[in-house]
Amino acid sequence: MSSASADARGGAVVTGLGVVAPTGIGVEAHWQAVLAGKSGIERITRFDPTPYPVRLAGEVPGFTAKERVPGRLIPQTDHWTHMALAAAEAALADAGAEPAGLPEYEMAVVTSSSSGGTEFGQHEMERLYTKGSSWVSAYQSIGWFYAATTGQVSIRHGMRGPCGVLCTEQAGGLDALGQARRLLRSDARLVVSGGTDASLCPYGLTAQLATGLLSTEQDPGRAYLPFDAAACGYLPGEGGAILVVERDSEDGYGVIAGYAAGFDPRPGSSRPPALRGVIERALADAGLTPRDVDVVFADAAGVPELDLTEARAVCEVFGDRGTPVTAPKTLTGRLYGGGAALDVATALLAIRDDVIPHTAGPTRLAAGCDIDLVLGEPRDTPVRNALVLARGHGGFAAAMVLSDINYRK
Amino acid sequence: MQEFTLEDLKQTLRAIAGQDEQVDLDGDIHDTPLADLGYDSLALLELASHLEKRYSVAIPDDAVHEMETPRAAIAYINARLAESAEAA
């Protein structure tokens, strides 16, 4: 089914991708690692993780701010902003966009962030309690907070339209892109969106441990196994993806065809989790039926109860072992504000190359997870429409439909 | 009395606030506004805080308004150093 009418309000086309992830720096390095099932999960090196119950994570290999970030911004911003600045520059180059030649108020920046500049903040807090308040950097005032990445990207590229930041944990990447699409339907012509996150410091990891959802398994091959009978939590990672989204572009990786967000009922409520309704509303927004969807990129929490909730929602919409499901995030860990943005980038590459990347790790599905999880190797098949799911800790849920640009014409 | 020079200022700014690749700090920058050299009010606050600790002199936050160019900044800092030398 083709749904040309859905674009009458103006299509949001992803025209550029920038990836900085545990799977690699750059779109092709990431994509080749995903197709090869090459994991970026290793023992944490940014600090000594020995005293912590979680010692594995997805770190971005070989990222040096000095080579990729303007010198003036390095001491003023956190590692998470460094990665976003590098990814934004790559995405704009990939899109062939030249911001200097476009009206500054018609360009906007909307990113997601889950923990802000945690490492920067930890460093300054250490100075506060070991040396005193006059030793805290003036840049703490702008370096730590959630909108820092959006602001720095906006300043650097002269984008003065309606900018913002979404803080909905792992759902943030989709919510940011949903907001980007909303802006393209009003006065914006180009939005830099997506997100990164970096919380691999003692303070950041300790905050994450509080959820009780992280895996303490020490074997990298066994630690993050979503939908598997041996699922035991997830691993954290850093990085993400920045995307350039433009109104009515003739060319690009794909179209943001549908989006919906929701929030889970309070614990103990008799109402069902938000995910199923979010999927149905995103499909309706895209003008598609479940049969039109070629692949589902799962949220894949790796926590048995959350996996079961997601598998049930997917099966209720697509049928038992209906549409193929995958979760390449087992190669990176969950990237929080960067996670869903990276999933969207990966889904667009799946559409480009007509292949569903596999989920590395799981081997035996848990009871009740009756999904067609793509395992072992990538599956060659036409991919015209991909559905990306994301849930953020505390109840956030979002779904986004990406479509092949030719499919929407 | 120790004298604070342009070279000291450049080294300090590079260390605390980085350097804009588009800006040449090696030319004659005495009278170029620090803002044009890529150093905004936060950078000047950071500079003031750094110099206070390094030279044990008091530099109030308002002083950033008296340090809008390298020449003015150097003069201001040397005046504070002179005061502190007299007091000692």
Coordinates of C-alpha atoms in Angstrom, one line a residue, chain A residues 27 55 85 119 174 193 212 236 242 277 297 333 356 391:
Chain A
V27 CA 28.1 5.5 9.2
R55 CA 32.2 -3.6 34.6
L85 CA 29.4 17.9 17.7
E119 CA 31.5 13.3 33.6
L174 CA 12.4 9.1 18.8
S193 CA 18.2 15.9 15.5
G212 CA 18.5 -2.4 39.3
P236 CA 25.2 0.6 29.2
I242 CA 22.8 12.7 14.8
G277 CA -1.1 1.6 21.7
F297 CA 13.7 -2.7 15.7
G333 CA 24.6 -1.6 25.0
I356 CA 17.7 -6.9 8.3
R391 CA 11.1 2.8 26.0

